[in-house]
Amino acid sequence: SFDNDSFRLILTTLDLDFLFYQNRQTASSYSGPNFKAATEKRVNLQRNNFTIMPSYELDHKEKTTFALLLQYFHLDVLDNPITCDCHTYYFHDYLTPRVQSTLHNPLPQAHINSWVCHLPSHVRGTPVAVVPDTVFRCPKHFTDCPAKCTCYERSVDNAVEVDCRNQSLTRMPAIVPPG
C-alpha cells in the first residue's frame, strides 16, 4: 500500500526550485499557477496499490510540494484502491475549494478526475473532491465503545460515531463514548 513513508519519499525527493524554474516561463508575472501549461505534464501512477493519501501528517514544505504537484502536473491515479478515510481528509480538504473555485485559475478538473474513492463502498467511484466531509473518518479505540460496535472519529469535526449496525443487538448500548 501507499503509506506515509512512500508519500513523504516522493515529496522530499522532488526539487521545488526545479518545479518553479520549469514553470516560471508560463508564470512570469506570477499571479497563481498557469494551468494551461500544466495540461501537457502528466505523471502516470495508474493501476498501483495506493490505498491512502497520508497527507494529514505532512509538514509545511511537504504540503507546499504536494500543492505544486497538483497545480502543475496531472497525477493520474486511475484504478488505485484509495480509501476515503481520515488519512485522505487533508487531500480532500485541499482539493474541494480549488475545484469549486471561481478564481482566475482553479485547479483543472482533469488533474483530479482519477482521484476516486474505492472505499467505503457507499462512495466507491466518487471523486475525492466531492465526497461529503463526514465520510472521512477512522476507527478509534475508546474504552467505552460498546461491545460489538465500532467507534469512529470524523476528521472534519472530531465527532465520535458509534456504529452498531447489523450486530443483532437486543437493547441500546448502556454507555457510549462522549463526543
PDB file of C-alpha atoms in Angstrom:
ATOM      1  CA  SER A   1       0.000   0.000   0.000  1.00  0.00           C
ATOM      2  CA  PHE A   2       0.976   3.611  -0.440  1.00  0.00           C
ATOM      3  CA  ASP A   3       1.936   4.548   3.087  1.00  0.00           C
ATOM      4  CA  ASN A   4       3.117   7.695   4.784  1.00  0.00           C
ATOM      5  CA  ASP A   5       6.799   6.866   4.220  1.00  0.00           C
ATOM      6  CA  SER A   6       6.270   6.290   0.475  1.00  0.00           C
ATOM      7  CA  PHE A   7       4.359   9.531   0.130  1.00  0.00           C
ATOM      8  CA  ARG A   8       6.965  11.509   2.047  1.00  0.00           C
ATOM      9  CA  LEU A   9       9.774   9.976  -0.016  1.00  0.00           C
ATOM     10  CA  ILE A  10       8.154  11.234  -3.212  1.00  0.00           C
ATOM     11  CA  LEU A  11       7.649  14.713  -1.793  1.00  0.00           C
ATOM     12  CA  THR A  12      11.126  15.042  -0.302  1.00  0.00           C
ATOM     13  CA  THR A  13      12.915  13.891  -3.443  1.00  0.00           C
ATOM     14  CA  LEU A  14      11.181  16.447  -5.641  1.00  0.00           C
ATOM     15  CA  ASP A  15      13.111  19.622  -6.225  1.00  0.00           C
ATOM     16  CA  LEU A  16      10.849  22.622  -5.564  1.00  0.00           C
ATOM     17  CA  ASP A  17      13.282  25.013  -7.212  1.00  0.00           C
ATOM     18  CA  PHE A  18      13.215  22.858 -10.346  1.00  0.00           C
ATOM     19  CA  LEU A  19       9.402  22.892 -10.384  1.00  0.00           C
ATOM     20  CA  PHE A  20       9.386  26.670 -10.045  1.00  0.00           C
ATOM     21  CA  TYR A  21      12.103  27.064 -12.684  1.00  0.00           C
ATOM     22  CA  GLN A  22      10.334  24.812 -15.175  1.00  0.00           C
ATOM     23  CA  ASN A  23       7.112  26.748 -14.803  1.00  0.00           C
ATOM     24  CA  ARG A  24       8.337  30.313 -14.404  1.00  0.00           C
ATOM     25  CA  GLN A  25       8.206  30.959 -18.143  1.00  0.00           C
ATOM     26  CA  THR A  26       4.469  30.289 -18.084  1.00  0.00           C
ATOM     27  CA  ALA A  27       4.017  32.329 -14.936  1.00  0.00           C
ATOM     28  CA  SER A  28       6.476  35.195 -15.435  1.00  0.00           C
ATOM     29  CA  SER A  29       4.207  37.654 -13.660  1.00  0.00           C
ATOM     30  CA  TYR A  30       3.161  35.134 -11.072  1.00  0.00           C
ATOM     31  CA  SER A  31      -0.479  35.542 -10.127  1.00  0.00           C
ATOM     32  CA  GLY A  32      -1.036  31.884  -9.470  1.00  0.00           C
ATOM     33  CA  PRO A  33      -0.245  28.762 -11.419  1.00  0.00           C
ATOM     34  CA  ASN A  34      -0.732  28.749 -15.157  1.00  0.00           C
ATOM     35  CA  PHE A  35      -2.735  25.598 -15.706  1.00  0.00           C
ATOM     36  CA  LYS A  36      -2.718  25.897 -19.472  1.00  0.00           C
ATOM     37  CA  ALA A  37       0.919  24.830 -19.498  1.00  0.00           C
ATOM     38  CA  ALA A  38       0.282  22.112 -16.915  1.00  0.00           C
ATOM     39  CA  THR A  39      -2.066  20.123 -19.129  1.00  0.00           C
ATOM     40  CA  GLU A  40       0.961  18.776 -21.023  1.00  0.00           C
ATOM     41  CA  LYS A  41       2.611  17.388 -17.881  1.00  0.00           C
ATOM     42  CA  ARG A  42       1.319  14.052 -16.687  1.00  0.00           C
ATOM     43  CA  VAL A  43       2.538  11.580 -14.096  1.00  0.00           C
ATOM     44  CA  ASN A  44       1.026   8.173 -14.736  1.00  0.00           C
ATOM     45  CA  LEU A  45       0.508   6.263 -11.488  1.00  0.00           C
ATOM     46  CA  GLN A  46      -2.350   4.101 -12.753  1.00  0.00           C
ATOM     47  CA  ARG A  47      -3.049   0.590 -11.510  1.00  0.00           C
ATOM     48  CA  ASN A  48      -0.819   0.594  -8.463  1.00  0.00           C
ATOM     49  CA  ASN A  49      -1.859  -0.175  -4.923  1.00  0.00           C
ATOM     50  CA  PHE A  50      -2.272   3.330  -3.481  1.00  0.00           C
ATOM     51  CA  THR A  51      -4.835   2.951  -0.719  1.00  0.00           C
ATOM     52  CA  ILE A  52      -4.252   6.096   1.307  1.00  0.00           C
ATOM     53  CA  MET A  53      -3.070   9.643   0.907  1.00  0.00           C
ATOM     54  CA  PRO A  54      -1.436  10.190   4.318  1.00  0.00           C
ATOM     55  CA  SER A  55      -1.237  13.913   3.792  1.00  0.00           C
ATOM     56  CA  TYR A  56      -2.615  14.854   7.205  1.00  0.00           C
ATOM     57  CA  GLU A  57       0.833  14.329   8.763  1.00  0.00           C
ATOM     58  CA  LEU A  58       2.801  16.360   6.233  1.00  0.00           C
ATOM     59  CA  ASP A  59       4.890  19.306   7.311  1.00  0.00           C
ATOM     60  CA  HIS A  60       4.585  22.701   5.623  1.00  0.00           C
ATOM     61  CA  LYS A  61       7.262  22.049   2.977  1.00  0.00           C
ATOM     62  CA  GLU A  62       5.729  18.692   2.042  1.00  0.00           C
ATOM     63  CA  LYS A  63       2.253  20.248   1.765  1.00  0.00           C
ATOM     64  CA  THR A  64       3.685  23.001  -0.436  1.00  0.00           C
ATOM     65  CA  THR A  65       5.380  20.429  -2.663  1.00  0.00           C
ATOM     66  CA  PHE A  66       2.166  18.439  -2.920  1.00  0.00           C
ATOM     67  CA  ALA A  67       0.211  21.581  -3.812  1.00  0.00           C
ATOM     68  CA  LEU A  68       2.726  22.392  -6.556  1.00  0.00           C
ATOM     69  CA  LEU A  69       2.488  18.876  -7.923  1.00  0.00           C
ATOM     70  CA  LEU A  70      -1.280  19.168  -8.149  1.00  0.00           C
ATOM     71  CA  GLN A  71      -1.068  22.579  -9.757  1.00  0.00           C
ATOM     72  CA  TYR A  72       1.494  21.786 -12.414  1.00  0.00           C
ATOM     73  CA  PHE A  73       1.009  18.101 -13.102  1.00  0.00           C
ATOM     74  CA  HIS A  74      -1.827  15.775 -13.900  1.00  0.00           C
ATOM     75  CA  LEU A  75      -1.243  12.988 -11.365  1.00  0.00           C
ATOM     76  CA  ASP A  76      -3.175  10.092 -12.852  1.00  0.00           C
ATOM     77  CA  VAL A  77      -4.003   7.530 -10.169  1.00  0.00           C
ATOM     78  CA  LEU A  78      -6.782   5.717 -12.022  1.00  0.00           C
ATOM     79  CA  ASP A  79      -7.573   2.215 -10.748  1.00  0.00           C
ATOM     80  CA  ASN A  80      -5.943   2.584  -7.345  1.00  0.00           C
ATOM     81  CA  PRO A  81      -7.939   1.398  -4.320  1.00  0.00           C
ATOM     82  CA  ILE A  82      -7.989   4.750  -2.493  1.00  0.00           C
ATOM     83  CA  THR A  83      -9.704   4.608   0.879  1.00  0.00           C
ATOM     84  CA  CYS A  84     -11.522   7.836   1.730  1.00  0.00           C
ATOM     85  CA  ASP A  85     -10.921   7.992   5.464  1.00  0.00           C
ATOM     86  CA  CYS A  86      -9.052  10.201   7.921  1.00  0.00           C
ATOM     87  CA  HIS A  87      -5.797   9.624   6.024  1.00  0.00           C
ATOM     88  CA  THR A  88      -7.255  11.164   2.870  1.00  0.00           C
ATOM     89  CA  TYR A  89      -9.075  14.064   4.530  1.00  0.00           C
ATOM     90  CA  TYR A  90      -6.344  16.711   4.130  1.00  0.00           C
ATOM     91  CA  PHE A  91      -6.168  15.918   0.434  1.00  0.00           C
ATOM     92  CA  HIS A  92      -9.967  16.233   0.155  1.00  0.00           C
ATOM     93  CA  ASP A  93      -9.910  19.438   2.199  1.00  0.00           C
ATOM     94  CA  TYR A  94      -7.206  20.864  -0.080  1.00  0.00           C
ATOM     95  CA  LEU A  95      -8.972  19.862  -3.312  1.00  0.00           C
ATOM     96  CA  THR A  96     -12.552  20.858  -2.612  1.00  0.00           C
ATOM     97  CA  PRO A  97     -12.221  24.658  -2.588  1.00  0.00           C
ATOM     98  CA  ARG A  98      -9.815  24.605  -5.529  1.00  0.00           C
ATOM     99  CA  VAL A  99     -12.136  22.552  -7.700  1.00  0.00           C
ATOM    100  CA  GLN A 100     -15.184  24.624  -6.776  1.00  0.00           C
ATOM    101  CA  SER A 101     -13.247  27.872  -7.046  1.00  0.00           C
ATOM    102  CA  THR A 102     -14.249  30.716  -9.299  1.00  0.00           C
ATOM    103  CA  LEU A 103     -10.744  32.130  -9.034  1.00  0.00           C
ATOM    104  CA  HIS A 104      -8.763  33.079 -12.141  1.00  0.00           C
ATOM    105  CA  ASN A 105      -7.006  29.698 -12.271  1.00  0.00           C
ATOM    106  CA  PRO A 106      -8.955  26.987 -10.450  1.00  0.00           C
ATOM    107  CA  LEU A 107      -7.413  23.535 -10.268  1.00  0.00           C
ATOM    108  CA  PRO A 108      -8.303  21.807 -13.556  1.00  0.00           C
ATOM    109  CA  GLN A 109     -10.876  19.048 -13.118  1.00  0.00           C
ATOM    110  CA  ALA A 110      -8.837  16.858 -15.467  1.00  0.00           C
ATOM    111  CA  HIS A 111      -5.947  16.891 -12.976  1.00  0.00           C
ATOM    112  CA  ILE A 112      -8.007  15.144 -10.324  1.00  0.00           C
ATOM    113  CA  ASN A 113     -10.648  13.129 -12.189  1.00  0.00           C
ATOM    114  CA  SER A 114      -8.775   9.904 -11.491  1.00  0.00           C
ATOM    115  CA  TRP A 115      -8.684  10.527  -7.713  1.00  0.00           C
ATOM    116  CA  VAL A 116     -11.735   8.463  -6.791  1.00  0.00           C
ATOM    117  CA  CYS A 117     -12.673   6.563  -3.664  1.00  0.00           C
ATOM    118  CA  HIS A 118     -12.664   2.789  -3.649  1.00  0.00           C
ATOM    119  CA  LEU A 119     -13.736   2.537  -0.002  1.00  0.00           C
ATOM    120  CA  PRO A 120     -16.010   2.959   1.836  1.00  0.00           C
ATOM    121  CA  SER A 121     -18.269   1.103  -0.563  1.00  0.00           C
ATOM    122  CA  HIS A 122     -21.106   3.667  -0.466  1.00  0.00           C
ATOM    123  CA  VAL A 123     -18.810   6.264  -2.126  1.00  0.00           C
ATOM    124  CA  ARG A 124     -16.967   3.882  -4.490  1.00  0.00           C
ATOM    125  CA  GLY A 125     -16.259   5.649  -7.787  1.00  0.00           C
ATOM    126  CA  THR A 126     -16.909   9.118  -6.350  1.00  0.00           C
ATOM    127  CA  PRO A 127     -14.201  11.750  -6.887  1.00  0.00           C
ATOM    128  CA  VAL A 128     -12.388  12.531  -3.622  1.00  0.00           C
ATOM    129  CA  ALA A 129     -13.108  16.263  -4.014  1.00  0.00           C
ATOM    130  CA  VAL A 130     -16.897  15.817  -3.936  1.00  0.00           C
ATOM    131  CA  VAL A 131     -17.249  13.221  -1.184  1.00  0.00           C
ATOM    132  CA  PRO A 132     -19.050  14.738   1.849  1.00  0.00           C
ATOM    133  CA  ASP A 133     -16.730  15.763   4.701  1.00  0.00           C
ATOM    134  CA  THR A 134     -18.459  13.385   7.121  1.00  0.00           C
ATOM    135  CA  VAL A 135     -17.296  10.307   5.160  1.00  0.00           C
ATOM    136  CA  PHE A 136     -13.676  10.914   6.164  1.00  0.00           C
ATOM    137  CA  ARG A 137     -13.322   9.059   9.447  1.00  0.00           C
ATOM    138  CA  CYS A 138     -11.171   6.369  11.026  1.00  0.00           C
ATOM    139  CA  PRO A 139     -11.831   3.718  13.637  1.00  0.00           C
ATOM    140  CA  LYS A 140     -10.666   4.814  17.051  1.00  0.00           C
ATOM    141  CA  HIS A 141     -10.326   2.839  20.238  1.00  0.00           C
ATOM    142  CA  PHE A 142     -12.420   4.267  23.051  1.00  0.00           C
ATOM    143  CA  THR A 143     -12.567   2.415  26.357  1.00  0.00           C
ATOM    144  CA  ASP A 144     -16.323   2.994  26.480  1.00  0.00           C
ATOM    145  CA  CYS A 145     -17.071   1.903  22.909  1.00  0.00           C
ATOM    146  CA  PRO A 146     -19.864  -0.690  23.229  1.00  0.00           C
ATOM    147  CA  ALA A 147     -19.019  -4.348  22.618  1.00  0.00           C
ATOM    148  CA  LYS A 148     -19.947  -5.494  19.096  1.00  0.00           C
ATOM    149  CA  CYS A 149     -19.828  -1.870  17.881  1.00  0.00           C
ATOM    150  CA  THR A 150     -17.154   0.095  16.069  1.00  0.00           C
ATOM    151  CA  CYS A 151     -16.335   3.635  17.109  1.00  0.00           C
ATOM    152  CA  TYR A 152     -15.013   6.225  14.672  1.00  0.00           C
ATOM    153  CA  GLU A 153     -13.706   9.760  14.842  1.00  0.00           C
ATOM    154  CA  ARG A 154     -14.649  12.066  11.972  1.00  0.00           C
ATOM    155  CA  SER A 155     -11.832  14.142  10.527  1.00  0.00           C
ATOM    156  CA  VAL A 156     -13.850  17.257   9.801  1.00  0.00           C
ATOM    157  CA  ASP A 157     -15.003  17.930  13.364  1.00  0.00           C
ATOM    158  CA  ASN A 158     -13.550  15.154  15.573  1.00  0.00           C
ATOM    159  CA  ALA A 159     -17.091  13.986  16.342  1.00  0.00           C
ATOM    160  CA  VAL A 160     -17.452  10.412  17.563  1.00  0.00           C
ATOM    161  CA  GLU A 161     -19.635   7.985  15.633  1.00  0.00           C
ATOM    162  CA  VAL A 162     -20.740   4.673  17.136  1.00  0.00           C
ATOM    163  CA  ASP A 163     -21.711   2.083  14.525  1.00  0.00           C
ATOM    164  CA  CYS A 164     -23.684  -0.878  15.831  1.00  0.00           C
ATOM    165  CA  ARG A 165     -25.373  -1.846  12.553  1.00  0.00           C
ATOM    166  CA  ASN A 166     -26.183  -5.489  11.863  1.00  0.00           C
ATOM    167  CA  GLN A 167     -24.992  -6.731  15.245  1.00  0.00           C
ATOM    168  CA  SER A 168     -28.264  -8.366  16.388  1.00  0.00           C
ATOM    169  CA  LEU A 169     -28.316  -6.203  19.500  1.00  0.00           C
ATOM    170  CA  THR A 170     -31.328  -6.744  21.757  1.00  0.00           C
ATOM    171  CA  ARG A 171     -31.029  -3.408  23.577  1.00  0.00           C
ATOM    172  CA  MET A 172     -29.430   0.001  23.205  1.00  0.00           C
ATOM    173  CA  PRO A 173     -25.829   0.210  24.457  1.00  0.00           C
ATOM    174  CA  ALA A 174     -25.750   1.398  28.079  1.00  0.00           C
ATOM    175  CA  ILE A 175     -22.705   3.576  27.549  1.00  0.00           C
ATOM    176  CA  VAL A 176     -21.112   5.276  24.553  1.00  0.00           C
ATOM    177  CA  PRO A 177     -18.028   7.486  24.246  1.00  0.00           C
ATOM    178  CA  PRO A 178     -18.515  11.243  24.638  1.00  0.00           C
ATOM    179  CA  GLY A 179     -18.421  13.430  21.592  1.00  0.00           C
TER     180      GLY A 179
END
